[in-house]
Amino acid sequence: MKTFFYFLAISLIWSSNLHAQRNTQSINSAWEFSLEKDNKTEIVNIPHTWNAEDAFQDGKEYFRGKGTYKKTIFVPQEWEQKRAFLKFEGSNQITTVFVNDEKVGAHRGGYTGFVFNISETLKIGEENEIRIEVDNTHNTDIPPLDADFNFYGGIYRDLELILTDEIHFELENEATGNMLIKTPEVSAEKAHVTFETQIVNHSQAAKNLQVSVDIFNPEKLKIETLSKKVQLSQGETKSVNFSKEINNPELWSPEAPNLYEAVAKISEENSEEILDEIDSRFGLRWFEVSTEKGFVLNGEPIKLIGANRHQDFEGLGNALPNQLHRSDYKTIKEMGANVIRTAHYPQDPEVYKICDELGLLVWTEVPVINDVTDTDAYHEVSLKMQREQILQFFNHPSIVMWGIMNEIFIRLVFNNQITEEEKEAKIKTSVELAEKLEKETKKLDPNRLSVMALHENELYNESGIADIPDVIGWNLYFGWYSPGLESFGEFLDKQHRRYPNRPLFISEYGPGADSRLQTDEPKPWDFSEAYQLKLHRSYLNQVQERDYVFGMTAWNFADFGSSFRQDSRPYINQKGLVNIDRSKKDIYHYYQARLLKEAFIYIAGKNYEKRYPKDENDSLEITIFSNAEEVKLNVNDTEFTSEVEDGIAVFELSLPEGKHQLIVTDGSVSHSREIEVKFRKNLVSEIDENSILVNLGTHVNFTDETTGEIWISDQEYKDGSFGYVGGSIYQKNDSKFQGTASDIQGTENDPLYQTMREGIEAYKFDVKKGKYRVTLLFAEPEFNASEENIYNLSEAQKKETTGLRSFDVKINGKTLSKDLNLARDYGRIRAVEISYEIKSENGISVEFDENSGKALLSGIKLEKL
Ligand code: GCB
């Protein structure tokens, strides 16, 4: 073990000619890490989470508990006169730091930064052990209590070691050492700017100091040096503030994200030597919002359209390198967005920097979500989170709204165990907390807007909570959780009539979508990309028609991890405009067509390049996204023209079988895609070349991303063709989900197994004589299905046994599987594939004879051997 620690020990280089300057270095690499649940240790690098994998694994909860990080550092003699700090950008969720086994501090809350002073506990000239314990156990005192995303544990953002002179700018505060730059009055002619710093004298003597702030314009030219003489007695901390009028400011906006910079320095009076230096960028802009004018930035009205963004990524959990944070926001900007909401928590400091640079307006919020605890501790932690968020990110011109809560009554509304008194108490404490958060927010920053996101429920109005912040965000899921796309606009109009002065924002909307699922007949809950398009198109139009709605952010920029979800990709919320690995869904390109100013054209359907119309008379839809008024489609040397409506042109074409090159253009830009057409009517006669694969119980085609196979939507049997006989589409209880919303074990192709036909009598293919392989796909969808053997039961027992399902599979009259009981033979909610080889004289008929309960079938594949 000794050699091991020796290996981990790092010696921090401290060159004496850097004597007075602050030294900030990352301390991310090679930590010895262990989890309390097992005694394994491993070497990890920060950013790190221990839940990157288990939050996505079948059938178990992800680990919430304690993880310990250890490292030894050698502290050279030169540190004797220095101050040493550890600066965390974020660690989830209680972080306790020990140096040489002595506790130096603890921080509650997983989404903001914090600094610990480790100077007093370090031993000079020796190796020192730093031990950091991080705990993400559910804690009723710390938000979030409950939410639709994973609370990945670990030091998941960068960690820094900072060494300063004994005289330095204060670091150990809720602002983590940030100099506050305020811009209370900005106009086209003049900006009033203040700079607030705090300085510390930790030396053994009183000091006469000089504190200065250099101001640089967006062209990086120094425009001013403000300076003050300050006397600091031994051990004293003092605020030193400056102010400046900047004439004809170069304003910050999404089109011109101009950034100024301030560099603050401390030196001893009459000395050139800089003792400490900090810097920050800032921007000059003003804004207001009203129901008449909407959002007005620097005097210009601007409709805010963009997305929400969670901070996790495929395979990494929340432990992302800065480059991935940056690339997300670039992708959001390239979509044409001008606003983002960092739902549901403050994000990495890099996020706000890139938003400043790109010109994206930001709503950033604290994770007070879904529910509150009625304790002082919970209220205090929430308020501290808001203070930390505001003070740490104050200088970013991109931030225009501080969020205080999200859907705070949602658990309450859906909890039928709760008594009336408990309900009243919850409402009371939530309203009180909202008032406190509002007050704290305004105290720290009277110039930005406070905002709260609500779900579709009257309680927000009735309780008065909706009147607390400056503006309201509605999270509205009409056409998904509640019916009717048009109900969205009706709801908004009603709210506006009742509260005519309340500026409204649509903080969330969107359906789940899976690029593997394609159809021309989209329906809610089919997870098709076509339905995602239908809903977003409708919402965009309805918001554009209403001036009193000042903006909207789609839910969500990217698919994200949510361990309780079992949609078509289990453990993932699939409402993203891009996938969790950031590959783009069609809808991302649709937003480009709606929002970009430069010419844009795109043929939808990355996984829809193979089409199966019935026959030559059955048309197929080619969907184009463009911001032109008219687009041309060239296919097989024939040109078609279509007008574009709401960014969409649909060409209904009847194309012959085979491959076709589609080229679309608006005259300036073009896009091409090859599609292949195969008529369903020919599938049985051409079985030698093509297998037939059918996705039962649904109208959508499913693409297997591993094999590239397409399982086409189901059809009823007709003479000379193929299809099902009897039965109905399986629908679990009163769920909106097509089929069963369960994680089907043993497969990645969940949607294929989630939908099925129940009570099916037969599946027939009118194929010619030959040898075939018939593959049947099944999954028992009922968790409580019985495993009984049907032949051991009396008739009365058969009826009583819940969910007992037993059937025989016969092919062309021959019983090939007797008493198939999926629950007993394979387990419930598990993918089952059975193949049979069969010689057929005249067609194939797969028959299902029920012994008990209803037969079912999820997929069928016929191959000619
Ligand atoms: C909401 C929540 C968000 C969820 C989303 C959904 O309203 O604010 O956290 O992820 O709905 O997808 O259900």
PDB file of C-alpha atoms in Angstrom, residues 104-190:
ATOM      1  CA  VAL A 104     -11.897  21.102   6.645  1.00  0.00           C
ATOM      2  CA  GLY A 105     -15.444  21.520   5.433  1.00  0.00           C
ATOM      3  CA  ALA A 106     -18.664  20.079   4.088  1.00  0.00           C
ATOM      4  CA  HIS A 107     -20.987  21.301   1.352  1.00  0.00           C
ATOM      5  CA  ARG A 108     -24.593  20.378   0.666  1.00  0.00           C
ATOM      6  CA  GLY A 109     -26.049  20.484  -2.830  1.00  0.00           C
ATOM      7  CA  GLY A 110     -24.839  18.991  -6.067  1.00  0.00           C
ATOM      8  CA  TYR A 111     -24.997  21.720  -8.682  1.00  0.00           C
ATOM      9  CA  THR A 112     -23.037  24.749  -7.545  1.00  0.00           C
ATOM     10  CA  GLY A 113     -19.385  25.428  -6.774  1.00  0.00           C
ATOM     11  CA  PHE A 114     -17.709  25.792  -3.388  1.00  0.00           C
ATOM     12  CA  VAL A 115     -14.257  26.476  -1.969  1.00  0.00           C
ATOM     13  CA  PHE A 116     -12.495  25.102   1.087  1.00  0.00           C
ATOM     14  CA  ASN A 117      -9.439  26.662   2.658  1.00  0.00           C
ATOM     15  CA  ILE A 118      -6.987  23.862   3.417  1.00  0.00           C
ATOM     16  CA  SER A 119      -4.056  26.067   4.484  1.00  0.00           C
ATOM     17  CA  GLU A 120      -4.346  25.426   8.209  1.00  0.00           C
ATOM     18  CA  THR A 121      -4.361  21.649   7.962  1.00  0.00           C
ATOM     19  CA  LEU A 122      -1.520  21.128   5.486  1.00  0.00           C
ATOM     20  CA  LYS A 123       1.863  19.996   6.824  1.00  0.00           C
ATOM     21  CA  ILE A 124       4.765  21.755   5.181  1.00  0.00           C
ATOM     22  CA  GLY A 125       7.625  19.651   3.805  1.00  0.00           C
ATOM     23  CA  GLU A 126       5.582  16.462   4.052  1.00  0.00           C
ATOM     24  CA  GLU A 127       3.118  14.315   2.205  1.00  0.00           C
ATOM     25  CA  ASN A 128      -0.476  15.171   3.011  1.00  0.00           C
ATOM     26  CA  GLU A 129      -3.528  13.050   2.408  1.00  0.00           C
ATOM     27  CA  ILE A 130      -6.594  14.691   0.919  1.00  0.00           C
ATOM     28  CA  ARG A 131      -9.733  12.622   1.394  1.00  0.00           C
ATOM     29  CA  ILE A 132     -13.016  13.656  -0.139  1.00  0.00           C
ATOM     30  CA  GLU A 133     -16.201  11.864   0.788  1.00  0.00           C
ATOM     31  CA  VAL A 134     -19.155  12.372  -1.502  1.00  0.00           C
ATOM     32  CA  ASP A 135     -22.616  11.091  -0.668  1.00  0.00           C
ATOM     33  CA  ASN A 136     -25.617  11.015  -3.014  1.00  0.00           C
ATOM     34  CA  THR A 137     -27.982   9.196  -0.644  1.00  0.00           C
ATOM     35  CA  HIS A 138     -31.536  10.530  -0.795  1.00  0.00           C
ATOM     36  CA  ASN A 139     -31.633  13.364   1.700  1.00  0.00           C
ATOM     37  CA  THR A 140     -34.879  15.088   2.617  1.00  0.00           C
ATOM     38  CA  ASP A 141     -33.021  18.313   3.426  1.00  0.00           C
ATOM     39  CA  ILE A 142     -31.477  18.721  -0.022  1.00  0.00           C
ATOM     40  CA  PRO A 143     -33.178  19.486  -3.321  1.00  0.00           C
ATOM     41  CA  PRO A 144     -33.911  17.785  -5.636  1.00  0.00           C
ATOM     42  CA  LEU A 145     -36.013  15.329  -3.670  1.00  0.00           C
ATOM     43  CA  ASP A 146     -37.522  13.679  -6.675  1.00  0.00           C
ATOM     44  CA  ALA A 147     -37.276  14.343 -10.400  1.00  0.00           C
ATOM     45  CA  ASP A 148     -37.312  12.807 -13.846  1.00  0.00           C
ATOM     46  CA  PHE A 149     -33.520  12.601 -14.185  1.00  0.00           C
ATOM     47  CA  ASN A 150     -30.680  10.735 -12.489  1.00  0.00           C
ATOM     48  CA  PHE A 151     -28.899  12.082  -9.430  1.00  0.00           C
ATOM     49  CA  TYR A 152     -25.491  10.707 -10.444  1.00  0.00           C
ATOM     50  CA  GLY A 153     -23.050  10.741  -7.492  1.00  0.00           C
ATOM     51  CA  GLY A 154     -19.437  11.877  -7.535  1.00  0.00           C
ATOM     52  CA  ILE A 155     -17.084  14.791  -8.119  1.00  0.00           C
ATOM     53  CA  TYR A 156     -18.463  15.222 -11.590  1.00  0.00           C
ATOM     54  CA  ARG A 157     -17.051  18.646 -12.398  1.00  0.00           C
ATOM     55  CA  ASP A 158     -13.460  19.927 -12.372  1.00  0.00           C
ATOM     56  CA  LEU A 159     -11.533  20.324  -9.150  1.00  0.00           C
ATOM     57  CA  GLU A 160      -8.825  22.954  -8.713  1.00  0.00           C
ATOM     58  CA  LEU A 161      -6.083  23.635  -6.238  1.00  0.00           C
ATOM     59  CA  ILE A 162      -5.467  27.363  -5.835  1.00  0.00           C
ATOM     60  CA  LEU A 163      -2.442  28.872  -4.091  1.00  0.00           C
ATOM     61  CA  THR A 164      -2.423  32.563  -3.292  1.00  0.00           C
ATOM     62  CA  ASP A 165      -0.305  35.083  -1.502  1.00  0.00           C
ATOM     63  CA  GLU A 166      -1.260  35.881   2.080  1.00  0.00           C
ATOM     64  CA  ILE A 167      -2.858  38.983   0.641  1.00  0.00           C
ATOM     65  CA  HIS A 168      -5.468  37.925  -1.849  1.00  0.00           C
ATOM     66  CA  PHE A 169      -8.957  38.326  -3.196  1.00  0.00           C
ATOM     67  CA  GLU A 170     -11.421  36.410  -1.039  1.00  0.00           C
ATOM     68  CA  LEU A 171     -12.239  32.946  -2.365  1.00  0.00           C
ATOM     69  CA  GLU A 172     -13.993  31.270   0.503  1.00  0.00           C
ATOM     70  CA  ASN A 173     -17.464  32.636  -0.090  1.00  0.00           C
ATOM     71  CA  GLU A 174     -20.679  31.672  -1.829  1.00  0.00           C
ATOM     72  CA  ALA A 175     -19.426  33.455  -4.945  1.00  0.00           C
ATOM     73  CA  THR A 176     -16.330  31.141  -4.924  1.00  0.00           C
ATOM     74  CA  GLY A 177     -14.182  34.254  -5.268  1.00  0.00           C
ATOM     75  CA  ASN A 178     -16.072  35.808  -8.155  1.00  0.00           C
ATOM     76  CA  MET A 179     -15.751  39.607  -8.515  1.00  0.00           C
ATOM     77  CA  LEU A 180     -19.314  40.853  -8.945  1.00  0.00           C
ATOM     78  CA  ILE A 181     -19.844  43.048 -11.985  1.00  0.00           C
ATOM     79  CA  LYS A 182     -23.221  44.738 -12.011  1.00  0.00           C
ATOM     80  CA  THR A 183     -24.812  46.635 -14.846  1.00  0.00           C
ATOM     81  CA  PRO A 184     -27.856  48.288 -13.218  1.00  0.00           C
ATOM     82  CA  GLU A 185     -28.369  50.857 -15.974  1.00  0.00           C
ATOM     83  CA  VAL A 186     -27.615  50.260 -19.602  1.00  0.00           C
ATOM     84  CA  SER A 187     -28.834  52.188 -22.629  1.00  0.00           C
ATOM     85  CA  ALA A 188     -27.566  52.680 -26.171  1.00  0.00           C
ATOM     86  CA  GLU A 189     -25.761  55.831 -24.950  1.00  0.00           C
ATOM     87  CA  LYS A 190     -24.386  54.824 -21.600  1.00  0.00           C
TER      88      LYS A 190
END
